[in-house]
Amino acid sequence: MTRTDPRVPGPCVPGVPPPPSQPPPPSAAERLHRALLRTYPAAFRAEYGEEMERFVRDRVGEARYGTGWIARARLCAHVLLDAARTAPREHGRALVSRVRGTPGTDDVPPGDHTRGDVMDMLLQDARFALRTLARRPVFATVAIATLALGIGATTAIFSVVNALLLRPLLLPEPDRVLMVWDATAAAPRGQVSYPDWLEWRAGARSFEALAIMRGQSVNLTGGDEPERLAGSFVSADFWPVLRAAPALGRGFSRAETELPTAEPVAVVSDGLWRRRFGGDPALLGRSLTLNGRAFTVVGIMPATAPLFGATDVWLPIPYYPNANGFDRGQGSMTVMGRLRAGATSARASAELGAIARREAERYPATNAGHGIMVEPLHETLVGDLRPVLLILLGAVALVLLIACANVANLQLAHAAARRREISVRAALGAGRARLVRQLLTESLILSALGGALGAALAHVAARALAGIVPLDTASFAPIAVDARVLGFAAAVSLLTGTLFGLVPAVHGSRADLGASLKRGTHRFVPGLGRVSARDVFVVAQVALSIVLLVGAGLLTRSLIRLRGADPGFDPRGVLTMEFRLPATKYADDARVADFFTRALAAIRAVPGVRGAALVRAVPLSGNAENLPYIVEGRPAARDAADAPAVHRNIVSPGYFRTMAIPLVAGRDFTDADGPTAPGVVVVNAELARREWPGQPAVGKRIRLGDGDAPWLTVVGVVGNAKHYALSDAPFTQGYIPYRQKPLIFTSIVVRAAGNPLALAGAVRGAIWQVDRDQPVWRVRTMEEVLAGSVEQQRVTTRLLGAFAALALLLAGVGVYGVMSYAVAQRAHEVGLRMALGAKRGQVLALVVRRGMALAAVAIVIGLATALAATGALASQLFGVSRLDPVTFGAVPAVLAV
C-alpha cells in the first residue's frame, strides 16, 4: 500500500488486514505517531491525519517488523524517523505559501500543482519505484539484463551505421565531392579514359577541381631489400578536390602531372616516411627509385591523409606504368571532382552529359553509347555495405522488440503479484492515473538502468565490430559510442521503457479491492483457456524470433552453398604471390618474357614444388580485364557497348594443370607458342557453348579486343572457373600465352607437395635469383583467397545468427515464464481437478495444449511476416530461394519443440 498523496509519510509496504469488529487498543507506535502528528501543520493534519494513523495501525504485527518488543521498537523508530524527515518540510511549504499569499499545497486541486510539486511527486515516484525494485532483486536483475542485451546490441550496430552512413566523411565540405563515372547500359559505373577526362575538365564549369587517379602497386628499390608500396597515380587536382595538403613540402603542379611535360616527383605518406626513413625531414628533395625510375620527393602527407589512407606514395598520373587508359576508349581510371560553391550535382551532371554526347558524335567508334553518371563520394564508398548494415539494424531492432515483450511479461507478472497492494491504494483514494504513473516510473527506471548497462556493452561490441568492418579510418568517423550513439541509446531506453511499461501499467492499475480480499491471489490472471496480455506478448516474441531465425537460416544455408560451390579449380596446396616488373628496366616484350621464363625455371627447381605457372589475374583476387570479342564469320556489333565481352587472362604453359582446371578439348599451351608463332587462345566451356553450340570449338578463330586485335585460333577448351566471386554465374573466358602477350604485372601459382606457406621464402628467393630488386607481395594460399572472397557473407551470417540465437533464448524464457506463471496461478484449480480424479497426464496435456496453442498462433504470424521480410535478403543469397522450404519448415519445428 502507498499514500494517496506523495507527501504522506510512512513506509510503503503492501497488505492491509481486514478491520476487526472491535478495534484493539492503540499500540505504542500508534500513540507515538499521534503525538508526532502535532509536529505537522494543522491543515496537513486535518487532511491526512486520519489516513496516516490508519496506515501506522496497519503496520502493527506486519511480518517484516517481526514480533515482540523488538518489533515494537523497530516500528516506533521507523515512525519517529519518518516524522523527523517530513514534518519540517511540510512547515516549510506552509511558510512559503503564506509568504507568497497563495493557497497551501494541501488546498491545490488536482492538476494545479506548481513545478516544484510536480518535481517532488516525480522524485517521490522514483524513490518508491527504487524501493519496490530493491525488494524484488531477481525480477529487477532479469529485466535489466534483458533490456541491456537488446539495447546494447541495437546500439552497437547503430554505432556502425552512424560511422558509415550517417556521419559525414572526414573531409572539408564532403557533400561537394562527387565521383564521375563513364556510364553504359551494361556498366553504369565504368572507369574513364584520360582523353575523356581532359574534355570533362575543360568543359564542366560546375567543378572547381576535377581530378583523375589510378591505384597501382609501386616497386621501391635501392635499399637492403626491395619493397612493394601501395601507389596512387594522380593529377594535380587531386589534393584540391580533397582539400588536403602535405604536412611538409607541397603537392604536384599541373605541369608535373600532364603529358608531355611531366616531371618525376613524388609525395610520400607519413607511414612510409616514418617506417622506412625514420621521419627524417631531409627526405624532401631526395630521390627514391620507384618502378626503376628516380623520383624527387616534394611532399610528405600528414598521418590522417583523407581517402586512400592505405596509400604509401603518390605519383603523377603520366607515370602510370600501364599504357592502357591513355588512349580514348580505354577506360581504366577514376575521376573525382569538387563542386563550386552554389553548384549542384544535377547541374554538374547536365554539363558532363552534354560533353559526353558531343564526344559520342565526334568519336563514335569509342564513345558511342557512353554517357556519364555522377554520385556522391560517400555513396561510392558505402554503397555495397548499405544493404548489409540495414539488414543487421533491422535484425537487432527485432531483438529489442523481443526483449521489450519479455520485460513486459515480467511486468505483468509483477503487477499481478502486487494486485492486492494496488487495490488497497485505490481504495484509499489513489486515482488510476496516479497508479499508471507509478508503474510507468518503475518501467522507465528499469529501461534507464538497462540502457546504461547496454551502452557499456555497446562500447565493447563497437570496438570488436571496428575490427571486422572494412573501413578506411582516414575517411570515416571511427566506430565508437560517441554523443550521437549515446543519444540514440537514451532515446531507445526511453522508448522501450514506455513501450514495455504502458500495457502492464494500464493492466495493473485496474484495481478491485473486494475481489482481491475475497479471492486471494490465485485467480488474478486468466485461466489456461483464456487469452491474456501476457499471451499476446509471448506470441509477439515467438513470431519475431521466427523472422530472425528464418533470416539467419537462409543466410546460413546460402553461406554453406557458397562455400561448397565448385570454383572450377582445386585450391588445396596452392601458393600464390604477385609482383610487377618496372617498365623502365623491362622496356620491351623480349625482356619481360625472358624474366618470366627464367623465374619459372628457378621456382620449379625449388624442392617441394610439384608445379608452377604464371597467371596475370589469380581467380578471386579482384584483378580482372574484360574485352569485347568478335567471332570469325559473324558480323561485328555496330555499337561497341553492345559487343559481347570476354574475360581475358594471360597464363604460362602448365597453368591449367597447376590449378587443376580440367582440359575439356584440345591442348594446353606449350613453349612453342612464342611471339613469332601464330596467335592462339584457350577458351572456357561457357564461351564454346555460346558461340559454337554442338560444334567443336578447337580450330575456330576469335578476336579479343577491337578491330585492330589479331585473330587467334582456339587450340583448347577448359572448364569454367570462378573469377570474380563464388556466386558467379558461368561467363566467357579466354586465355592467351604469356609469351605472345607479356605484361609487366603477373602472379605466380605454385602447387606444393606439403604446406604451401612453407615454400614462400624459397619461392621468393628463386625470383630474387633472377632479379634481386624485384619485390614480391600478397603471399597467401589459394584457400585463404577462397575464404576471403566470402568474408562479408560470413560476418553477416554470424552476426544475424547471433541475434537470432539471442532472440530464441529470450522467446524461450518468455514462453517458460508465461506458462509457469499460468500454472502457478491455477495451482488451486489443478489441485481440485486431481482431487476429483483427473490424471497427471490429463493435467500435463492441459498445460502443454495451451503452450502449443500459443506457439501455433505465433508460428503462423511469424511465417507470414518472414515471407514478406525476406525480400530484403534476396540480394544476399546464393543457391537458396528466399522462400526456401527447408528453412521455412525447420524453424517452426525447432520452435514447436
Tab-separated table of N, CA and C in Angstrom, residues 488-544:
chain	number	residue	atom	x	y	z
A	488	PHE	N	21.198	8.113	-29.056
A	488	PHE	CA	20.348	7.051	-29.606
A	488	PHE	C	20.007	6.034	-28.519
A	489	ALA	N	21.008	5.643	-27.723
A	489	ALA	CA	20.765	4.674	-26.647
A	489	ALA	C	19.773	5.234	-25.630
A	490	ALA	N	19.924	6.530	-25.321
A	490	ALA	CA	18.986	7.138	-24.373
A	490	ALA	C	17.572	7.169	-24.937
A	491	ALA	N	17.444	7.516	-26.226
A	491	ALA	CA	16.124	7.549	-26.853
A	491	ALA	C	15.508	6.159	-26.902
A	492	VAL	N	16.329	5.162	-27.222
A	492	VAL	CA	15.826	3.789	-27.256
A	492	VAL	C	15.394	3.347	-25.865
A	493	SER	N	16.165	3.734	-24.855
A	493	SER	CA	15.805	3.369	-23.480
A	493	SER	C	14.469	3.990	-23.089
A	494	LEU	N	14.296	5.260	-23.417
A	494	LEU	CA	13.036	5.929	-23.096
A	494	LEU	C	11.875	5.277	-23.850
A	495	LEU	N	12.102	4.982	-25.130
A	495	LEU	CA	11.042	4.373	-25.932
A	495	LEU	C	10.684	2.992	-25.417
A	496	THR	N	11.705	2.202	-25.104
A	496	THR	CA	11.422	0.853	-24.620
A	496	THR	C	10.757	0.886	-23.251
A	497	GLY	N	11.189	1.829	-22.399
A	497	GLY	CA	10.545	1.936	-21.096
A	497	GLY	C	9.062	2.225	-21.222
A	498	THR	N	8.728	3.094	-22.152
A	498	THR	CA	7.312	3.387	-22.390
A	498	THR	C	6.619	2.217	-23.066
A	499	LEU	N	7.318	1.600	-24.029
A	499	LEU	CA	6.718	0.521	-24.813
A	499	LEU	C	6.385	-0.686	-23.952
A	500	PHE	N	7.354	-1.142	-23.153
A	500	PHE	CA	7.078	-2.347	-22.366
A	500	PHE	C	6.369	-2.030	-21.062
A	501	GLY	N	6.300	-0.733	-20.715
A	501	GLY	CA	5.674	-0.397	-19.436
A	501	GLY	C	4.231	0.035	-19.523
A	502	LEU	N	3.796	0.493	-20.702
A	502	LEU	CA	2.467	1.075	-20.793
A	502	LEU	C	1.369	0.039	-20.589
A	503	VAL	N	1.454	-1.065	-21.323
A	503	VAL	CA	0.406	-2.085	-21.196
A	503	VAL	C	0.361	-2.667	-19.787
A	504	PRO	N	1.505	-3.089	-19.194
A	504	PRO	CA	1.437	-3.574	-17.813
A	504	PRO	C	0.914	-2.523	-16.841
A	505	ALA	N	1.269	-1.239	-17.071
A	505	ALA	CA	0.806	-0.192	-16.159
A	505	ALA	C	-0.709	-0.045	-16.235
A	506	VAL	N	-1.246	0.012	-17.439
A	506	VAL	CA	-2.698	0.133	-17.597
A	506	VAL	C	-3.399	-1.105	-17.062
A	507	HIS	N	-2.834	-2.264	-17.392
A	507	HIS	CA	-3.436	-3.518	-16.940
A	507	HIS	C	-3.365	-3.642	-15.427
A	508	GLY	N	-2.217	-3.292	-14.838
A	508	GLY	CA	-2.043	-3.456	-13.404
A	508	GLY	C	-2.791	-2.451	-12.581
A	509	SER	N	-3.167	-1.310	-13.196
A	509	SER	CA	-3.859	-0.275	-12.430
A	509	SER	C	-5.351	-0.548	-12.272
A	510	ARG	N	-5.849	-1.613	-12.889
A	510	ARG	CA	-7.257	-1.979	-12.720
A	510	ARG	C	-7.420	-2.655	-11.361
A	511	ALA	N	-7.824	-1.908	-10.389
A	511	ALA	CA	-7.857	-2.423	-9.022
A	511	ALA	C	-9.274	-2.799	-8.616
A	512	ASP	N	-9.412	-3.898	-7.891
A	512	ASP	CA	-10.700	-4.353	-7.351
A	512	ASP	C	-10.434	-4.913	-5.966
A	513	LEU	N	-10.615	-4.037	-4.933
A	513	LEU	CA	-10.263	-4.445	-3.568
A	513	LEU	C	-11.107	-5.600	-3.079
A	514	GLY	N	-12.411	-5.544	-3.373
A	514	GLY	CA	-13.268	-6.631	-2.876
A	514	GLY	C	-12.861	-7.965	-3.431
A	515	ALA	N	-12.621	-8.009	-4.754
A	515	ALA	CA	-12.193	-9.270	-5.361
A	515	ALA	C	-10.857	-9.699	-4.808
A	516	SER	N	-9.997	-8.698	-4.572
A	516	SER	CA	-8.672	-9.031	-4.052
A	516	SER	C	-8.755	-9.697	-2.695
A	517	LEU	N	-9.592	-9.155	-1.823
A	517	LEU	CA	-9.663	-9.712	-0.482
A	517	LEU	C	-10.389	-11.055	-0.441
A	518	LYS	N	-11.389	-11.234	-1.351
A	518	LYS	CA	-12.161	-12.480	-1.307
A	518	LYS	C	-11.437	-13.625	-2.004
A	519	ARG	N	-10.770	-13.340	-3.134
A	519	ARG	CA	-10.218	-14.427	-3.936
A	519	ARG	C	-8.794	-14.783	-3.572
A	520	GLY	N	-8.096	-13.911	-2.900
A	520	GLY	CA	-6.698	-14.181	-2.657
A	520	GLY	C	-5.901	-13.814	-3.877
A	521	THR	N	-4.961	-14.649	-4.245
A	521	THR	CA	-4.065	-14.315	-5.340
A	521	THR	C	-4.099	-15.328	-6.458
A	522	HIS	N	-4.820	-16.410	-6.339
A	522	HIS	CA	-4.657	-17.467	-7.328
A	522	HIS	C	-5.556	-17.321	-8.529
A	523	ARG	N	-6.369	-16.245	-8.631
A	523	ARG	CA	-7.248	-16.125	-9.793
A	523	ARG	C	-7.166	-14.744	-10.439
A	524	PHE	N	-5.995	-14.130	-10.319
A	524	PHE	CA	-5.883	-12.787	-10.873
A	524	PHE	C	-5.261	-12.764	-12.259
A	525	VAL	N	-5.141	-13.895	-12.894
A	525	VAL	CA	-4.756	-13.961	-14.297
A	525	VAL	C	-5.744	-14.870	-14.971
A	526	PRO	N	-5.874	-14.763	-16.297
A	526	PRO	CA	-6.821	-15.626	-16.969
A	526	PRO	C	-6.469	-17.082	-16.793
A	527	GLY	N	-7.459	-17.917	-16.945
A	527	GLY	CA	-7.253	-19.352	-16.839
A	527	GLY	C	-6.500	-19.886	-18.015
A	528	LEU	N	-6.273	-21.182	-17.971
A	528	LEU	CA	-5.484	-21.830	-19.008
A	528	LEU	C	-6.177	-21.785	-20.357
A	529	GLY	N	-7.411	-21.488	-20.410
A	529	GLY	CA	-8.099	-21.458	-21.685
A	529	GLY	C	-8.440	-20.055	-22.149
A	530	ARG	N	-7.986	-19.014	-21.461
A	530	ARG	CA	-8.330	-17.648	-21.830
A	530	ARG	C	-7.095	-16.896	-22.304
A	531	VAL	N	-7.306	-15.869	-23.119
A	531	VAL	CA	-6.215	-15.085	-23.685
A	531	VAL	C	-5.949	-13.885	-22.790
A	532	SER	N	-4.682	-13.656	-22.483
A	532	SER	CA	-4.289	-12.526	-21.645
A	532	SER	C	-3.270	-11.683	-22.389
A	533	ALA	N	-2.959	-10.531	-21.794
A	533	ALA	CA	-1.926	-9.673	-22.390
A	533	ALA	C	-0.585	-10.387	-22.427
A	534	ARG	N	-0.335	-11.213	-21.396
A	534	ARG	CA	0.922	-11.985	-21.392
A	534	ARG	C	0.980	-12.923	-22.580
A	535	ASP	N	-0.142	-13.539	-22.930
A	535	ASP	CA	-0.163	-14.414	-24.100
A	535	ASP	C	0.172	-13.635	-25.369
A	536	VAL	N	-0.370	-12.437	-25.487
A	536	VAL	CA	-0.107	-11.620	-26.669
A	536	VAL	C	1.381	-11.312	-26.785
A	537	PHE	N	2.011	-10.980	-25.660
A	537	PHE	CA	3.441	-10.687	-25.694
A	537	PHE	C	4.252	-11.925	-26.057
A	538	VAL	N	3.865	-13.060	-25.549
A	538	VAL	CA	4.589	-14.297	-25.880
A	538	VAL	C	4.464	-14.594	-27.368
A	539	VAL	N	3.250	-14.469	-27.902
A	539	VAL	CA	3.059	-14.688	-29.330
A	539	VAL	C	3.935	-13.727	-30.134
A	540	ALA	N	3.985	-12.477	-29.711
A	540	ALA	CA	4.819	-11.493	-30.417
A	540	ALA	C	6.286	-11.890	-30.366
A	541	GLN	N	6.775	-12.334	-29.200
A	541	GLN	CA	8.171	-12.757	-29.090
A	541	GLN	C	8.499	-13.895	-30.036
A	542	VAL	N	7.663	-14.914	-30.007
A	542	VAL	CA	7.936	-16.091	-30.834
A	542	VAL	C	7.836	-15.731	-32.311
A	543	ALA	N	6.846	-14.919	-32.697
A	543	ALA	CA	6.694	-14.538	-34.098
A	543	ALA	C	7.908	-13.758	-34.595
A	544	LEU	N	8.379	-12.801	-33.782
A	544	LEU	CA	9.564	-12.046	-34.179
A	544	LEU	C	10.796	-12.936	-34.227
